[in-house]
mmCIF file of C-alpha atoms in Angstrom:
data_model
loop_
_atom_site.group_PDB
_atom_site.id
_atom_site.type_symbol
_atom_site.label_atom_id
_atom_site.label_comp_id
_atom_site.label_asym_id
_atom_site.label_seq_id
_atom_site.Cartn_x
_atom_site.Cartn_y
_atom_site.Cartn_z
ATOM 1 C CA MET A 122 93.787 115.356 100.274
ATOM 2 C CA VAL A 123 97.114 114.061 98.971
ATOM 3 C CA GLY A 124 98.569 117.555 99.110
ATOM 4 C CA ARG A 125 97.620 117.966 102.759
ATOM 5 C CA SER A 126 99.134 114.585 103.611
ATOM 6 C CA VAL A 127 102.390 115.425 101.845
ATOM 7 C CA LYS A 128 102.625 118.769 103.631
ATOM 8 C CA ARG A 129 102.279 117.031 107.011
ATOM 9 C CA PHE A 130 105.588 115.287 106.407
ATOM 10 C CA ALA A 131 107.357 118.046 104.461
ATOM 11 C CA GLY A 132 109.661 118.994 107.326
ATOM 12 C CA GLU A 133 110.335 115.458 108.490
ATOM 13 C CA THR A 134 113.897 114.890 109.696
ATOM 14 C CA PRO A 135 115.893 111.750 108.836
ATOM 15 C CA ILE A 136 115.429 110.417 112.376
ATOM 16 C CA GLY A 137 111.728 111.224 112.140
ATOM 17 C CA ARG A 138 111.482 109.263 108.908
ATOM 18 C CA LYS A 139 113.250 106.297 110.491
ATOM 19 C CA ARG A 140 110.889 106.325 113.485
ATOM 20 C CA ARG A 141 107.851 106.579 111.236
ATOM 21 C CA ALA A 142 109.143 103.802 108.962
ATOM 22 C CA ARG A 143 109.615 101.494 111.935
ATOM 23 C CA LYS A 144 106.129 102.294 113.249
ATOM 24 C CA MET A 145 104.701 101.544 109.816
ATOM 25 C CA ALA A 146 106.686 98.297 109.674
ATOM 26 C CA LYS A 147 105.207 97.299 113.040
ATOM 27 C CA VAL A 148 101.675 98.033 111.842
ATOM 28 C CA LEU A 149 102.327 96.052 108.660
ATOM 29 C CA ALA A 150 103.342 93.082 110.821
ATOM 30 C CA GLU A 151 100.040 93.349 112.691
ATOM 31 C CA THR A 152 98.054 93.883 109.478
ATOM 32 C CA HIS A 153 99.530 90.946 107.553
ATOM 33 C CA PRO A 154 100.352 88.157 110.028
ATOM 34 C CA ASP A 155 100.025 85.679 107.164
ATOM 35 C CA ALA A 156 102.728 87.297 105.010
ATOM 36 C CA HIS A 157 105.145 84.745 103.577
ATOM 37 C CA CYS A 158 106.953 83.667 100.444
ATOM 38 C CA GLU A 159 104.161 82.472 98.161
ATOM 39 C CA LEU A 160 106.396 80.352 95.956
ATOM 40 C CA ASP A 161 106.309 76.654 96.851
ATOM 41 C CA PHE A 162 109.714 75.030 97.431
ATOM 42 C CA THR A 163 111.453 72.471 99.636
ATOM 43 C CA ASN A 164 115.110 73.424 99.143
ATOM 44 C CA PRO A 165 117.270 76.368 97.974
ATOM 45 C CA LEU A 166 117.585 75.126 94.379
ATOM 46 C CA GLU A 167 113.819 74.821 94.028
ATOM 47 C CA LEU A 168 113.349 78.355 95.346
ATOM 48 C CA ALA A 169 115.948 79.691 92.922
ATOM 49 C CA VAL A 170 114.174 77.987 90.024
ATOM 50 C CA ALA A 171 110.719 79.141 91.139
ATOM 51 C CA THR A 172 111.900 82.728 91.574
ATOM 52 C CA ILE A 173 113.421 82.783 88.089
ATOM 53 C CA LEU A 174 110.125 81.465 86.708
ATOM 54 C CA SER A 175 108.102 84.102 88.589
ATOM 55 C CA ALA A 176 109.299 86.921 86.323
ATOM 56 C CA GLN A 177 106.358 88.489 84.446
ATOM 57 C CA THR A 178 103.818 86.045 85.873
ATOM 58 C CA THR A 179 102.056 85.214 89.145
ATOM 59 C CA ASP A 180 103.309 83.028 91.967
ATOM 60 C CA VAL A 181 100.075 81.051 91.610
ATOM 61 C CA ARG A 182 100.889 80.150 88.010
ATOM 62 C CA VAL A 183 104.464 79.218 88.922
ATOM 63 C CA ASN A 184 103.179 76.938 91.687
ATOM 64 C CA LEU A 185 101.036 75.106 89.130
ATOM 65 C CA VAL A 186 104.093 74.353 86.995
ATOM 66 C CA THR A 187 106.790 73.565 89.559
ATOM 67 C CA PRO A 188 105.439 70.274 91.000
ATOM 68 C CA THR A 189 105.976 68.526 87.651
ATOM 69 C CA LEU A 190 109.226 70.406 87.045
ATOM 70 C CA PHE A 191 110.689 69.534 90.439
ATOM 71 C CA LYS A 192 109.850 65.844 89.994
ATOM 72 C CA ARG A 193 111.591 65.814 86.618
ATOM 73 C CA TYR A 194 114.657 67.853 87.634
ATOM 74 C CA LEU A 195 115.923 67.048 91.128
ATOM 75 C CA THR A 196 119.476 68.381 90.995
ATOM 76 C CA ALA A 197 121.577 71.058 89.353
ATOM 77 C CA ALA A 198 123.014 68.328 87.110
ATOM 78 C CA ASP A 199 119.487 67.483 85.935
ATOM 79 C CA TYR A 200 118.933 71.082 84.847
ATOM 80 C CA ALA A 201 122.355 71.211 83.214
ATOM 81 C CA ALA A 202 121.587 68.148 81.109
ATOM 82 C CA ALA A 203 117.944 69.026 80.371
ATOM 83 C CA ASP A 204 116.436 68.555 76.935
ATOM 84 C CA ARG A 205 115.631 72.102 75.879
ATOM 85 C CA ALA A 206 112.422 71.305 73.973
ATOM 86 C CA GLU A 207 111.061 69.220 76.842
ATOM 87 C CA MET A 208 111.743 71.916 79.430
ATOM 88 C CA GLU A 209 110.313 74.655 77.224
ATOM 89 C CA GLU A 210 107.048 72.740 76.997
ATOM 90 C CA LEU A 211 106.880 72.420 80.782
ATOM 91 C CA LEU A 212 107.598 76.131 81.266
ATOM 92 C CA ARG A 213 105.324 77.415 78.494
ATOM 93 C CA PRO A 214 102.474 78.419 80.893
ATOM 94 C CA THR A 215 104.803 80.819 82.771
ATOM 95 C CA GLY A 216 105.514 82.961 79.704
ATOM 96 C CA PHE A 217 108.927 83.844 78.250
ATOM 97 C CA PHE A 218 109.528 80.103 78.450
ATOM 98 C CA ARG A 219 112.454 80.026 76.011
ATOM 99 C CA ALA A 220 114.452 82.601 77.983
ATOM 100 C CA LYS A 221 113.549 80.912 81.265
ATOM 101 C CA THR A 222 114.602 77.525 79.919
ATOM 102 C CA ASP A 223 117.911 79.012 78.862
ATOM 103 C CA SER A 224 118.424 80.514 82.331
ATOM 104 C CA LEU A 225 117.662 77.253 84.136
ATOM 105 C CA ILE A 226 119.944 75.149 81.941
ATOM 106 C CA LYS A 227 122.780 77.650 82.308
ATOM 107 C CA LEU A 228 122.151 77.905 86.055
ATOM 108 C CA GLY A 229 122.457 74.138 86.385
ATOM 109 C CA GLN A 230 125.664 74.125 84.353
ATOM 110 C CA ALA A 231 127.209 76.944 86.409
ATOM 111 C CA LEU A 232 126.319 75.245 89.705
ATOM 112 C CA VAL A 233 127.843 71.952 88.563
ATOM 113 C CA GLU A 234 131.020 73.627 87.277
ATOM 114 C CA LYS A 235 131.631 76.054 90.144
ATOM 115 C CA TYR A 236 129.836 74.787 93.247
ATOM 116 C CA ASP A 237 129.578 70.989 92.897
ATOM 117 C CA GLY A 238 125.869 71.409 92.200
ATOM 118 C CA VAL A 239 125.120 73.212 95.456
ATOM 119 C CA LEU A 240 123.527 76.661 95.472
ATOM 120 C CA PRO A 241 125.809 79.148 97.283
ATOM 121 C CA ALA A 242 124.507 81.171 100.227
ATOM 122 C CA LYS A 243 126.317 84.465 99.555
ATOM 123 C CA LEU A 244 124.894 87.439 97.674
ATOM 124 C CA ASP A 245 127.965 88.056 95.516
ATOM 125 C CA ASP A 246 128.073 84.404 94.457
ATOM 126 C CA LEU A 247 124.355 84.257 93.714
ATOM 127 C CA VAL A 248 124.191 87.378 91.538
ATOM 128 C CA ALA A 249 127.022 86.009 89.401
ATOM 129 C CA LEU A 250 124.888 83.013 88.445
ATOM 130 C CA PRO A 251 122.753 82.938 85.256
ATOM 131 C CA GLY A 252 119.212 84.219 85.748
ATOM 132 C CA ILE A 253 119.809 85.552 89.266
ATOM 133 C CA GLY A 254 119.850 89.287 90.004
ATOM 134 C CA ARG A 255 119.773 91.062 93.358
ATOM 135 C CA LYS A 256 116.009 90.670 93.780
ATOM 136 C CA THR A 257 116.131 86.923 93.185
ATOM 137 C CA ALA A 258 119.246 86.579 95.340
ATOM 138 C CA ASN A 259 117.585 88.338 98.256
ATOM 139 C CA VAL A 260 114.517 86.108 97.934
ATOM 140 C CA ILE A 261 116.770 83.052 98.084
ATOM 141 C CA LEU A 262 118.906 84.332 100.958
ATOM 142 C CA GLY A 263 115.976 85.399 103.103
ATOM 143 C CA ASN A 264 113.709 82.420 102.550
ATOM 144 C CA ALA A 265 116.058 79.480 101.955
ATOM 145 C CA PHE A 266 119.089 80.449 104.048
ATOM 146 C CA ASP A 267 117.599 82.741 106.735
ATOM 147 C CA VAL A 268 119.981 85.525 105.707
ATOM 148 C CA PRO A 269 118.081 88.856 105.956
ATOM 149 C CA GLY A 270 117.438 90.438 102.582
ATOM 150 C CA ILE A 271 115.235 93.156 101.093
ATOM 151 C CA THR A 272 113.345 92.156 97.958
ATOM 152 C CA VAL A 273 112.552 95.175 95.792
ATOM 153 C CA ASP A 274 109.816 94.133 93.380
ATOM 154 C CA THR A 275 107.277 96.453 91.734
ATOM 155 C CA HIS A 276 105.057 96.502 94.827
ATOM 156 C CA PHE A 277 107.945 97.257 97.181
ATOM 157 C CA ARG A 278 109.199 100.055 94.933
ATOM 158 C CA ARG A 279 105.751 101.617 94.617
ATOM 159 C CA LEU A 280 104.888 101.446 98.310
ATOM 160 C CA THR A 281 108.201 102.638 99.738
ATOM 161 C CA ASN A 282 107.903 105.709 97.523
ATOM 162 C CA ARG A 283 104.288 106.267 98.555
ATOM 163 C CA PHE A 284 105.268 105.824 102.192
ATOM 164 C CA GLY A 285 107.874 108.549 101.772
ATOM 165 C CA TRP A 286 110.618 106.194 102.889
ATOM 166 C CA VAL A 287 112.465 106.816 99.627
ATOM 167 C CA GLN A 288 112.233 109.055 96.593
ATOM 168 C CA GLU A 289 113.904 106.675 94.220
ATOM 169 C CA GLU A 290 113.115 104.283 91.356
ATOM 170 C CA ASP A 291 116.401 102.370 91.185
ATOM 171 C CA PRO A 292 115.866 99.015 92.991
ATOM 172 C CA VAL A 293 119.396 98.805 94.387
ATOM 173 C CA LYS A 294 119.248 102.336 95.801
ATOM 174 C CA ILE A 295 115.837 101.578 97.323
ATOM 175 C CA GLU A 296 117.241 98.428 98.916
ATOM 176 C CA PHE A 297 120.126 100.317 100.519
ATOM 177 C CA GLN A 298 117.985 103.253 101.676
ATOM 178 C CA VAL A 299 115.326 101.042 103.273
ATOM 179 C CA ALA A 300 118.105 99.029 104.919
ATOM 180 C CA GLU A 301 119.094 102.235 106.729
ATOM 181 C CA LEU A 302 115.549 102.654 108.076
ATOM 182 C CA ILE A 303 114.613 99.137 109.166
ATOM 183 C CA GLU A 304 116.486 96.769 111.466
ATOM 184 C CA LYS A 305 118.319 94.030 109.584
ATOM 185 C CA ARG A 306 116.552 91.196 111.372
ATOM 186 C CA ASP A 307 113.239 92.419 109.912
ATOM 187 C CA TRP A 308 114.289 92.813 106.262
ATOM 188 C CA THR A 309 112.968 89.520 104.887
ATOM 189 C CA MET A 310 109.566 89.679 106.567
ATOM 190 C CA LEU A 311 109.224 93.396 105.809
ATOM 191 C CA SER A 312 109.577 92.528 102.126
ATOM 192 C CA HIS A 313 106.746 89.983 102.340
ATOM 193 C CA ARG A 314 104.496 92.338 104.298
ATOM 194 C CA VAL A 315 104.990 95.267 101.947
ATOM 195 C CA ILE A 316 104.308 92.997 98.967
ATOM 196 C CA PHE A 317 101.138 91.643 100.620
ATOM 197 C CA HIS A 318 100.035 95.218 101.329
ATOM 198 C CA GLY A 319 100.676 96.172 97.723
ATOM 199 C CA ARG A 320 98.654 93.263 96.404
ATOM 200 C CA ARG A 321 95.756 93.546 98.810
ATOM 201 C CA VAL A 322 95.445 97.189 99.876
ATOM 202 C CA CYS A 323 97.789 99.693 98.241
ATOM 203 C CA HIS A 324 97.078 98.922 94.593
ATOM 204 C CA ALA A 325 98.916 100.633 91.758
ATOM 205 C CA ARG A 326 95.976 102.394 90.129
ATOM 206 C CA LYS A 327 93.613 102.927 93.029
ATOM 207 C CA PRO A 328 94.816 102.207 96.580
ATOM 208 C CA ALA A 329 92.266 101.578 99.321
ATOM 209 C CA CYS A 330 93.319 104.608 101.372
ATOM 210 C CA GLY A 331 90.111 104.758 103.434
ATOM 211 C CA ALA A 332 90.565 101.147 104.543
ATOM 212 C CA CYS A 333 94.300 101.188 105.215
ATOM 213 C CA THR A 334 95.889 100.656 108.628
ATOM 214 C CA LEU A 335 98.763 102.959 107.608
ATOM 215 C CA ALA A 336 96.589 105.940 106.661
ATOM 216 C CA ALA A 337 97.614 108.175 109.570
ATOM 217 C CA MET A 338 101.320 107.698 108.819
ATOM 218 C CA CYS A 339 101.270 107.847 105.023
ATOM 219 C CA PRO A 340 102.169 110.986 103.024
ATOM 220 C CA SER A 341 100.230 109.587 100.052
ATOM 221 C CA TYR A 342 96.927 109.202 101.889
ATOM 222 C CA GLY A 343 94.258 110.360 99.466
ATOM 223 C CA THR A 344 95.835 108.862 96.350
ATOM 224 C CA GLY A 345 92.863 106.500 96.384
ATOM 225 C CA PRO A 346 89.346 106.913 97.831
ATOM 226 C CA THR A 347 89.269 107.877 101.499
ATOM 227 C CA GLU A 348 85.560 107.177 102.051
ATOM 228 C CA ALA A 349 85.169 103.836 103.830
ATOM 229 C CA ALA A 350 82.566 102.283 101.539
ATOM 230 C CA ALA A 351 84.514 103.033 98.366
ATOM 231 C CA ALA A 352 87.838 101.963 99.875
ATOM 232 C CA ALA A 353 86.496 98.708 101.307
ATOM 233 C CA LYS A 354 85.448 97.604 97.825
ATOM 234 C CA LEU A 355 89.095 97.777 96.770
ATOM 235 C CA LEU A 356 90.438 95.382 99.405
ATOM 236 C CA LYS A 357 91.456 91.987 98.031
ATOM 237 C CA GLY A 358 92.557 88.585 99.224
ATOM 238 C CA PRO A 359 91.393 85.893 101.660
ATOM 239 C CA ARG A 360 91.721 88.271 104.632
ATOM 240 C CA ALA A 361 89.975 91.254 102.980
ATOM 241 C CA ARG A 362 87.315 91.483 105.684
ATOM 242 C CA GLU A 363 89.916 91.200 108.436
ATOM 243 C CA LEU A 364 91.886 93.989 106.770
ATOM 244 C CA ALA A 365 88.773 96.153 106.871
ATOM 245 C CA ILE A 366 88.277 95.460 110.586
ATOM 246 C CA ALA A 367 91.925 96.287 111.302
ATOM 247 C CA ALA A 368 91.419 99.657 109.600
ATOM 248 C CA GLY A 369 88.232 100.355 111.557
ATOM 249 C CA VAL A 370 85.949 99.764 108.564
ATOM 250 C CA ASP A 371 82.726 97.734 108.484
ATOM 251 C CA PRO A 372 83.719 94.336 107.001
ATOM 252 C CA ASP A 373 80.269 93.994 105.417
ATOM 253 C CA LEU A 374 81.340 96.702 102.974
ATOM 254 C CA VAL A 375 83.834 94.273 101.442
ATOM 255 C CA PRO A 376 82.327 92.469 98.427
ATOM 256 C CA ALA A 377 82.301 88.664 98.556
ATOM 257 C CA ALA A 378 84.229 88.537 95.276
ATOM 258 C CA ALA A 379 87.134 90.445 96.837
ATOM 259 C CA VAL A 380 87.861 87.595 99.222
ATOM 260 C CA ILE A 381 88.542 85.173 96.383
ATOM 261 C CA ALA A 382 90.165 87.702 94.026
ATOM 262 C CA PRO A 383 93.524 86.406 92.722
ATOM 263 C CA ASP A 384 96.668 88.260 93.699
ATOM 264 C CA VAL A 385 98.271 90.361 90.974
ATOM 265 C CA PRO A 386 101.947 89.755 90.046
#
């Protein structure tokens, strides 16, 4: 099944790939109207902190920690002057808490020294700050400053390769190649929608191919089960039954447990 799907797109031209990518992006927008940044924040600094904490853990776990953290540390100066042991204890549930504490303290110090405590809104400035790489910078730009950015996390990397948009593992190269396919104004929301699709439909080990709205346009169709009943059992998230309906699958095939299944990192 996968082989047949791949062969369908074997002779695809660059313009054909761009047209298909944009059609898939449109379907993703229809499939995941609830896609959004799942980290809770009220200002750019909070988003930067939450994104740093999200490494190697879930957004849900980060959101359990940040309310207390944000009450304790309101400004960059607060992070710069933080007691290391106290912050480590707060961050312990997120994992790698010592390294994350170090990043947040150094981030606060750099912001105070270079930017009067204000987070900059330019990519080059952001990636020069402690704890912030391109992925984190694009999250901040797109969601705190409304500057379009493509966030290449593990889901985005996996799905763009499966979609045949790229044949690449390097996150920066993926970012640039997808930027050539999709209109700039759509970059931030595309990132959220692809990530939602990766968490809820196109799973790493066994994607729900038979219950996917992108099936007809995907070279990797058949990587997971194509039979509706088997595929529907793989859908996850609060809209699992709606995802089944969108793919033309009986929503009653979706197990009740799938609707409350936690998102994976």
